Tab-separated table of C-alpha atoms in Angstrom:
chain	number	residue	atom	x	y	z
A	20	MET	CA	-76.432	-101.211	37.948
A	21	SER	CA	-72.882	-101.386	38.764
A	22	GLY	CA	-72.632	-104.937	36.891
A	23	SER	CA	-74.017	-102.476	33.931
A	24	LEU	CA	-71.209	-99.988	34.270
A	25	LEU	CA	-68.828	-102.188	34.600
A	26	ILE	CA	-69.541	-104.534	31.939
A	27	LEU	CA	-69.615	-101.465	29.662
A	28	LEU	CA	-66.847	-99.529	31.339
A	29	SER	CA	-64.786	-102.446	30.511
A	30	PHE	CA	-65.934	-102.520	26.208
A	31	LEU	CA	-65.341	-99.553	25.723
A	32	VAL	CA	-61.564	-99.697	27.499
A	33	GLY	CA	-61.467	-102.129	24.902
A	34	LEU	CA	-63.358	-100.125	22.091
A	35	VAL	CA	-60.503	-97.751	22.694
A	36	VAL	CA	-57.092	-99.614	23.173
A	37	GLY	CA	-58.171	-100.811	19.975
A	38	TYR	CA	-58.666	-97.591	18.544
A	39	LEU	CA	-55.145	-97.229	18.510
A	40	SER	CA	-53.708	-100.402	17.809
A	41	PRO	CA	-52.297	-101.409	14.796
A	42	ALA	CA	-55.159	-103.603	12.759
A	43	SER	CA	-52.162	-105.886	12.623
A	44	LEU	CA	-54.417	-107.239	15.812
A	45	VAL	CA	-56.838	-108.236	14.306
A	46	LEU	CA	-56.622	-111.932	14.197
A	47	GLU	CA	-54.941	-113.108	17.431
A	48	ASN	CA	-57.669	-111.746	18.406
A	49	ILE	CA	-60.193	-112.979	17.359
A	50	ILE	CA	-58.581	-115.683	18.918
A	51	ALA	CA	-57.771	-115.367	22.218
A	52	GLY	CA	-62.089	-114.173	21.815
A	53	GLN	CA	-62.672	-118.224	20.584
A	54	TYR	CA	-60.226	-119.180	23.539
A	55	THR	CA	-61.759	-116.340	26.069
A	56	LEU	CA	-65.764	-117.161	25.304
A	57	TYR	CA	-64.557	-121.007	25.043
A	58	LEU	CA	-63.322	-120.531	28.841
A	59	LEU	CA	-66.233	-118.519	30.205
A	60	MET	CA	-68.784	-121.702	28.755
A	61	PHE	CA	-66.792	-123.857	29.965
A	62	LEU	CA	-67.261	-121.804	33.603
A	63	VAL	CA	-70.860	-121.638	32.890
A	64	GLY	CA	-71.446	-125.118	32.983
A	65	LEU	CA	-69.489	-125.877	36.764
A	66	SER	CA	-71.357	-122.981	37.889
A	67	ILE	CA	-75.204	-124.699	36.335
A	68	GLY	CA	-73.490	-128.214	37.791
A	69	ALA	CA	-72.063	-127.156	40.944
A	70	ASP	CA	-75.652	-125.170	41.441
A	71	LYS	CA	-77.870	-128.210	42.343
A	72	ASN	CA	-81.067	-126.114	41.872
A	73	SER	CA	-81.107	-125.580	38.056
A	74	LEU	CA	-81.764	-128.634	36.783
A	75	ASN	CA	-85.049	-128.265	38.535
A	76	ILE	CA	-86.932	-125.530	36.939
A	77	LEU	CA	-87.038	-127.528	33.842
A	78	LYS	CA	-89.002	-129.788	35.837
A	79	ASN	CA	-91.729	-126.494	36.584
A	80	PHE	CA	-91.165	-124.649	33.284
A	81	LYS	CA	-92.644	-128.036	30.383
A	82	LEU	CA	-93.951	-127.203	27.105
A	83	SER	CA	-93.417	-123.277	28.119
A	84	ILE	CA	-90.081	-123.805	27.327
A	85	LEU	CA	-90.430	-125.053	24.283
A	86	LEU	CA	-92.683	-121.514	23.251
A	87	LEU	CA	-89.680	-119.071	24.316
A	88	PRO	CA	-87.854	-119.380	20.828
A	89	ALA	CA	-90.932	-118.462	19.482
A	90	LEU	CA	-92.101	-115.276	21.474
A	91	THR	CA	-88.670	-114.048	20.195
A	92	ILE	CA	-89.158	-114.952	16.964
A	93	VAL	CA	-92.868	-112.652	17.635
A	94	GLY	CA	-91.387	-110.134	19.387
A	95	THR	CA	-89.277	-109.108	17.485
A	96	PHE	CA	-91.562	-109.028	13.871
A	97	ILE	CA	-93.808	-107.207	15.431
A	98	GLY	CA	-90.981	-104.348	17.124
A	99	VAL	CA	-89.358	-104.206	13.166
A	100	SER	CA	-91.997	-104.010	11.831
A	101	ALA	CA	-93.725	-101.603	15.105
A	102	ALA	CA	-90.815	-99.058	13.304
A	103	ALA	CA	-90.370	-98.914	10.261
A	104	PRO	CA	-91.808	-95.959	9.808
A	105	PHE	CA	-88.845	-94.250	10.567
A	106	LEU	CA	-86.652	-95.505	8.176
A	107	LYS	CA	-88.507	-95.188	5.021
A	108	GLU	CA	-84.778	-95.899	3.289
A	109	LEU	CA	-85.203	-99.701	3.917
A	110	ASN	CA	-88.295	-101.682	2.538
A	111	LEU	CA	-89.957	-103.950	5.343
A	112	GLN	CA	-88.437	-107.385	4.079
A	113	ASP	CA	-85.633	-106.043	4.718
A	114	ILE	CA	-86.249	-104.212	8.365
A	115	TRP	CA	-87.909	-108.435	8.824
A	116	ALA	CA	-84.790	-109.896	7.616
A	117	ILE	CA	-82.647	-107.728	9.790
A	118	GLY	CA	-84.450	-107.936	12.854
A	119	ALA	CA	-84.369	-112.123	12.668
A	120	GLY	CA	-80.201	-111.821	12.887
A	121	TYR	CA	-81.628	-112.101	16.404
A	122	GLY	CA	-78.101	-111.446	18.245
A	123	TYR	CA	-75.856	-113.585	14.931
A	124	TYR	CA	-74.527	-111.362	13.187
A	125	SER	CA	-71.593	-112.767	11.687
A	126	LEU	CA	-73.758	-115.062	10.059
A	127	SER	CA	-76.883	-112.507	9.325
A	128	SER	CA	-74.727	-109.939	8.257
A	129	ILE	CA	-73.140	-112.623	5.857
A	130	TYR	CA	-76.087	-113.427	4.059
A	131	ILE	CA	-78.022	-110.466	4.047
A	132	SER	CA	-75.081	-108.490	1.845
A	133	GLU	CA	-74.427	-111.844	-0.337
A	134	ILE	CA	-78.648	-111.764	-1.213
A	135	ARG	CA	-78.980	-107.890	-1.310
A	136	THR	CA	-75.927	-105.492	-0.427
A	137	GLU	CA	-73.310	-104.323	1.226
A	138	ALA	CA	-74.883	-101.580	2.715
A	139	LEU	CA	-77.610	-103.325	4.237
A	140	GLY	CA	-75.407	-106.333	5.205
A	141	THR	CA	-73.250	-103.595	7.053
A	142	ILE	CA	-76.796	-102.398	8.480
A	143	ALA	CA	-77.686	-106.078	9.833
A	144	LEU	CA	-73.936	-106.364	11.239
A	145	ILE	CA	-74.317	-103.236	13.621
A	146	SER	CA	-78.006	-104.116	14.181
A	147	ASN	CA	-76.806	-107.517	15.215
A	148	ILE	CA	-74.027	-106.549	17.490
A	149	LEU	CA	-76.437	-103.861	18.840
A	150	ARG	CA	-78.520	-106.497	20.504
A	151	GLU	CA	-75.851	-108.339	21.771
A	152	ILE	CA	-74.574	-105.393	23.297
A	153	PHE	CA	-77.419	-104.335	24.470
A	154	THR	CA	-78.716	-107.504	26.645
A	155	LEU	CA	-74.728	-107.632	28.281
A	156	VAL	CA	-75.039	-103.869	28.720
A	157	PHE	CA	-78.912	-104.115	30.002
A	158	THR	CA	-79.421	-107.792	31.596
A	159	PRO	CA	-79.454	-106.411	35.554
A	160	ILE	CA	-81.772	-103.069	34.617
A	161	LEU	CA	-84.085	-105.519	32.510
A	162	ALA	CA	-83.732	-108.672	35.145
A	163	ARG	CA	-84.724	-106.359	37.479
A	164	PHE	CA	-87.805	-104.561	36.004
A	165	PHE	CA	-89.344	-106.650	33.803
A	166	GLY	CA	-88.914	-110.205	35.034
A	167	LYS	CA	-85.894	-112.330	34.563
A	168	ILE	CA	-87.134	-113.686	30.726
A	169	SER	CA	-86.902	-110.739	29.151
A	170	PRO	CA	-82.689	-110.653	29.041
A	171	ILE	CA	-83.101	-114.160	27.449
A	172	LEU	CA	-85.582	-113.319	24.763
A	173	SER	CA	-83.439	-109.121	24.063
A	174	GLY	CA	-80.719	-112.046	23.744
A	175	GLY	CA	-82.551	-113.889	20.839
A	176	ALA	CA	-79.031	-116.316	19.211
A	177	THR	CA	-77.016	-114.856	22.165
A	178	SER	CA	-78.965	-116.725	25.327
A	179	MET	CA	-76.716	-119.502	24.231
A	180	ASP	CA	-73.111	-118.317	24.392
A	181	THR	CA	-71.786	-114.618	24.525
A	182	THR	CA	-74.704	-113.286	27.068
A	183	LEU	CA	-74.898	-116.150	28.552
A	184	PRO	CA	-72.457	-115.880	31.341
A	185	VAL	CA	-74.635	-112.521	31.929
A	186	ILE	CA	-77.695	-114.009	31.982
A	187	THR	CA	-77.012	-116.403	34.151
A	188	GLN	CA	-75.129	-113.956	37.067
A	189	TYR	CA	-78.453	-112.050	36.724
A	190	CYS	CA	-81.927	-113.738	36.545
A	191	GLY	CA	-79.913	-117.448	38.038
A	192	HIS	CA	-78.510	-121.229	37.759
A	193	GLU	CA	-82.194	-122.298	37.060
A	194	PHE	CA	-82.444	-119.879	34.532
A	195	ALA	CA	-78.924	-121.380	32.201
A	196	LEU	CA	-80.407	-124.151	30.674
A	197	ILE	CA	-83.455	-122.244	29.430
A	198	SER	CA	-80.962	-119.857	28.125
A	199	VAL	CA	-79.052	-122.342	26.252
A	200	PHE	CA	-82.346	-124.138	24.628
A	201	HIS	CA	-83.598	-120.773	23.736
A	202	GLY	CA	-80.197	-119.594	22.172
A	203	THR	CA	-79.883	-123.024	19.853
A	204	VAL	CA	-83.060	-123.002	18.619
A	205	LEU	CA	-83.410	-119.502	17.268
A	206	THR	CA	-79.307	-120.323	15.860
A	207	ILE	CA	-80.576	-122.666	14.423
A	208	PHE	CA	-83.890	-120.626	12.733
A	209	VAL	CA	-81.859	-117.892	11.831
A	210	PRO	CA	-80.306	-118.682	8.115
A	211	PHE	CA	-83.630	-120.058	7.800
A	212	LEU	CA	-85.561	-116.846	8.257
A	213	VAL	CA	-84.215	-114.660	6.580
A	214	THR	CA	-83.592	-115.683	3.576
A	215	PHE	CA	-86.751	-116.162	3.818
A	216	PHE	CA	-87.908	-113.144	4.615
A	217	LEU	CA	-85.136	-111.793	2.275
A	218	SER	CA	-87.727	-113.308	-0.463
A	219	LEU	CA	-90.472	-112.169	0.750
B	19	MET	CA	-71.216	-124.218	18.065
B	20	LEU	CA	-70.724	-127.677	18.879
B	21	THR	CA	-67.677	-126.623	20.924
B	22	VAL	CA	-69.484	-125.114	23.096
B	23	LEU	CA	-72.223	-127.420	23.773
B	24	LEU	CA	-69.624	-129.998	24.207
B	25	LEU	CA	-67.384	-127.473	26.703
B	26	MET	CA	-70.296	-126.566	28.579
B	27	ALA	CA	-71.524	-129.973	29.314
B	28	SER	CA	-67.648	-130.897	30.768
B	29	GLY	CA	-68.035	-128.009	32.597
B	30	ILE	CA	-72.298	-128.859	33.748
B	31	LEU	CA	-71.100	-132.493	34.560
B	32	LEU	CA	-67.489	-131.437	35.908
B	33	GLY	CA	-69.999	-129.161	38.495
B	34	LEU	CA	-72.099	-131.996	39.549
B	35	LEU	CA	-68.908	-134.386	41.524
B	36	LEU	CA	-67.509	-130.624	42.933
B	37	PRO	CA	-69.606	-130.565	46.353
B	38	ASN	CA	-72.076	-127.987	47.122
B	39	SER	CA	-70.218	-125.271	48.747
B	40	PRO	CA	-70.926	-121.860	48.656
B	41	ARG	CA	-67.784	-121.536	48.824
B	42	ILE	CA	-67.243	-122.963	45.960
B	43	LYS	CA	-70.262	-121.378	44.090
B	44	SER	CA	-68.799	-117.527	44.867
B	45	ILE	CA	-65.551	-118.277	43.513
B	46	ILE	CA	-65.979	-119.904	40.153
B	47	ASP	CA	-69.287	-116.761	39.775
B	48	ARG	CA	-66.431	-114.705	40.194
B	49	LEU	CA	-64.040	-116.104	38.179
B	50	THR	CA	-66.935	-116.246	35.517
B	51	LEU	CA	-67.815	-112.352	36.028
B	52	TYR	CA	-63.670	-111.733	35.547
B	53	THR	CA	-64.011	-113.703	32.024
B	54	MET	CA	-66.579	-111.554	30.798
B	55	TYR	CA	-65.146	-108.492	31.804
B	56	LEU	CA	-62.283	-109.482	29.853
B	57	LEU	CA	-64.247	-111.440	26.695
B	58	LEU	CA	-66.596	-107.935	26.468
B	59	GLY	CA	-62.975	-106.021	26.811
B	60	ILE	CA	-61.957	-108.042	23.834
B	61	MET	CA	-65.197	-107.726	21.844
B	62	GLY	CA	-64.718	-103.518	22.071
B	63	PHE	CA	-60.462	-104.759	20.613
B	64	SER	CA	-62.360	-106.100	18.362
B	65	ILE	CA	-64.656	-103.177	16.942
B	66	GLY	CA	-62.175	-100.817	17.399
B	67	THR	CA	-59.778	-102.440	15.000
B	68	ASN	CA	-62.042	-102.395	12.460
B	69	LYS	CA	-61.749	-98.375	11.390
B	70	THR	CA	-63.632	-99.695	8.118
B	71	LEU	CA	-66.298	-100.200	9.844
B	72	LEU	CA	-66.156	-97.199	12.712
B	73	GLU	CA	-66.209	-95.498	9.299
B	74	LYS	CA	-69.283	-96.170	8.521
B	75	LEU	CA	-71.160	-96.270	11.578
B	76	PRO	CA	-72.560	-93.043	11.923
B	77	ALA	CA	-74.421	-93.288	8.649
B	78	LEU	CA	-75.801	-96.789	8.784
B	79	GLY	CA	-76.004	-96.395	12.463
B	80	PHE	CA	-79.005	-95.070	12.985
B	81	GLN	CA	-81.409	-97.347	10.502
B	82	ALA	CA	-79.316	-100.170	13.189
B	83	VAL	CA	-80.338	-98.404	16.035
B	84	VAL	CA	-83.704	-98.406	15.220
B	85	ILE	CA	-84.604	-101.561	14.294
B	86	THR	CA	-82.537	-103.133	16.757
B	87	PHE	CA	-84.063	-100.705	19.661
B	88	GLY	CA	-88.214	-102.329	17.814
B	89	ALA	CA	-85.880	-105.589	18.006
B	90	VAL	CA	-85.350	-105.382	21.536
B	91	THR	CA	-88.500	-104.275	22.508
B	92	GLY	CA	-90.628	-106.138	21.199
B	93	SER	CA	-88.132	-109.459	22.426
B	94	VAL	CA	-87.984	-107.526	26.043
B	95	VAL	CA	-92.626	-107.398	25.982
B	96	MET	CA	-93.160	-111.198	25.537
B	97	GLY	CA	-90.152	-112.244	28.015
B	98	TRP	CA	-91.597	-109.881	30.527
B	99	ILE	CA	-95.598	-111.592	29.188
B	100	ALA	CA	-93.939	-114.651	29.802
B	101	TYR	CA	-92.765	-114.510	33.137
B	102	TRP	CA	-95.520	-113.546	34.438
B	103	LEU	CA	-97.200	-116.167	32.096
B	104	PHE	CA	-95.059	-118.985	33.088
B	105	TYR	CA	-93.100	-118.644	35.704
B	106	LYS	CA	-94.115	-115.723	37.817
B	107	ALA	CA	-97.873	-117.426	38.795
B	108	LYS	CA	-96.665	-120.875	39.542
B	109	HIS	CA	-94.322	-119.558	42.362
């Protein structure tokens, strides 16, 4: 619980400081974020290697690991379809396409803006950023009440990088490689699925 | 994406060379946690400086929230089922 609060607090402090800062800082900030992410990935790798149990789970899980990205695709599809009655302004294909960003907001929102409208692209951007933020903030709670796989599926494509540290921290190092695999597969699928849903 | 995966792979290899000590593990974990807070701060900062996004937020935000809620709920339920089927049952 305190984990979630600290994560939320870091994010909110950044948000307020960013809001009060001049916009000229944006570029430096993106570069800083990139290098911080690199450092984080290295540290996560280090923690996987240092924990000698991390690699064991791959033996126990076997085929089911391959199934996890498919479960995220199916779960997201069912979930956003169920939400559709509350979104009268949007048609079903657009809602499926936004869902198929799986948190990969930069790419999915660019595709959706190009193929449909800027407004729909912005909804995709916000929705997929929210998916990442939700996973970052609620992983400690999800891991505790819904099992240690649910944060990985919630993270979607981001489970390979931005949400990986928090997943590793709260689900254990033994789930780190599964998380990377899951996120990598979804990241590859995003452009195909987004364009597929929009073409229906 | 390739850079990210390569960095992690080099981390894993280096980690495997480290002695199996709980002290080292806890230092790495703490460093990871602090870096994570920093990255989240930077992410918040990015969104905070993006005034166009912030302005559009109320209008488009509601629809985004509803879609995210559906997407995350469906995924979490699937994850819960998978955990019981594949993992919990075997341990």
